[in-house]
CSV table of C-alpha atoms in Angstrom, one decimal:
chain,number,residue,atom,x,y,z
A,1,MET,CA,-0.1,0.1,-0.1
A,2,ARG,CA,2.7,2.3,0.9
A,3,GLU,CA,4.4,2.0,-2.7
A,4,GLN,CA,0.9,2.4,-4.3
A,5,ALA,CA,0.6,5.6,-2.3
A,6,ILE,CA,4.0,6.9,-3.4
A,7,SER,CA,3.2,6.0,-7.1
A,8,MET,CA,-0.2,7.9,-6.9
A,9,TYR,CA,1.6,10.9,-5.2
A,10,GLN,CA,4.3,10.8,-8.0
A,11,ALA,CA,1.7,10.4,-10.8
A,12,GLN,CA,-0.2,13.6,-9.3
A,13,GLN,CA,3.0,15.4,-9.2
A,14,ASN,CA,3.8,14.6,-12.6
A,15,GLU,CA,0.3,15.4,-13.8
A,16,LEU,CA,0.5,19.0,-11.8
A,17,LEU,CA,4.1,19.7,-13.4
A,18,ALA,CA,2.8,19.0,-16.9
A,19,LYS,CA,-0.3,21.3,-16.4
A,20,LEU,CA,2.1,24.0,-15.0
A,21,ARG,CA,4.2,23.8,-18.0
A,22,GLN,CA,1.4,24.1,-20.3
A,23,GLN,CA,0.1,27.1,-18.6
A,24,VAL,CA,3.4,28.9,-18.8
A,25,ALA,CA,3.6,27.9,-22.4
A,26,LEU,CA,0.2,29.5,-23.0
A,27,ALA,CA,1.3,32.6,-21.2
A,28,GLU,CA,4.6,33.0,-23.3
A,29,GLN,CA,2.5,32.5,-26.5
A,30,SER,CA,0.0,35.2,-25.3
A,31,ARG,CA,2.6,37.5,-24.5
A,32,GLU,CA,4.3,37.1,-27.8
A,33,SER,CA,0.9,37.5,-29.6
A,34,ALA,CA,0.3,41.0,-27.5
A,35,ARG,CA,4.1,41.8,-28.5
A,36,LEU,CA,3.5,41.3,-32.1
A,37,TYR,CA,0.2,43.3,-32.0
A,38,GLN,CA,1.8,46.3,-30.3
A,39,THR,CA,5.0,46.5,-32.3
A,40,GLY,CA,3.9,45.3,-35.8
A,41,ILE,CA,0.1,44.8,-36.5
A,42,LEU,CA,-1.3,48.0,-34.9
A,43,PRO,CA,1.2,50.4,-36.2
A,44,GLN,CA,1.0,49.0,-39.7
A,45,ALA,CA,-2.8,49.3,-39.4
A,46,GLN,CA,-2.6,52.9,-38.2
A,47,LEU,CA,-0.3,53.6,-41.2
A,48,THR,CA,-3.0,51.9,-43.7
A,49,LEU,CA,-5.7,54.0,-42.2
A,50,GLU,CA,-3.7,57.5,-42.4
A,51,SER,CA,-3.0,56.7,-46.0
A,52,ALA,CA,-6.4,55.7,-46.9
A,53,VAL,CA,-7.5,58.9,-45.1
A,54,ALA,CA,-5.0,61.0,-47.2
A,55,ALA,CA,-6.2,59.2,-50.3
A,56,TYR,CA,-9.7,60.1,-49.6
A,57,ARG,CA,-9.1,63.6,-49.1
A,58,VAL,CA,-7.8,64.0,-52.5
A,59,ASN,CA,-10.4,61.6,-54.0
A,60,LYS,CA,-8.2,58.7,-54.8
A,61,VAL,CA,-10.1,56.3,-52.8
A,62,ASP,CA,-14.0,56.3,-52.4
A,63,PHE,CA,-15.7,56.0,-49.1
A,64,PRO,CA,-16.3,52.2,-48.8
A,65,MET,CA,-12.7,51.7,-49.3
A,66,LEU,CA,-11.9,54.1,-46.6
A,67,LEU,CA,-14.3,52.3,-44.1
A,68,THR,CA,-12.6,49.0,-45.1
A,69,ALA,CA,-9.2,50.5,-44.1
A,70,ARG,CA,-10.8,51.8,-40.7
């Protein structure tokens, strides 16, 4: 019974460590996604919108295209 209890304890410990590693990996992935949005996607989208607004002001693009850029 003692060996069985030790085995169960070790199994639970291994399962807990695996879940913890999975949560750490998920947190790292989320942090990387947030960094990508902050440093790449959002600034690029802002520039695209500014370009579309400028083009709209000189009648190079129509209003639906401006809304698409928005």
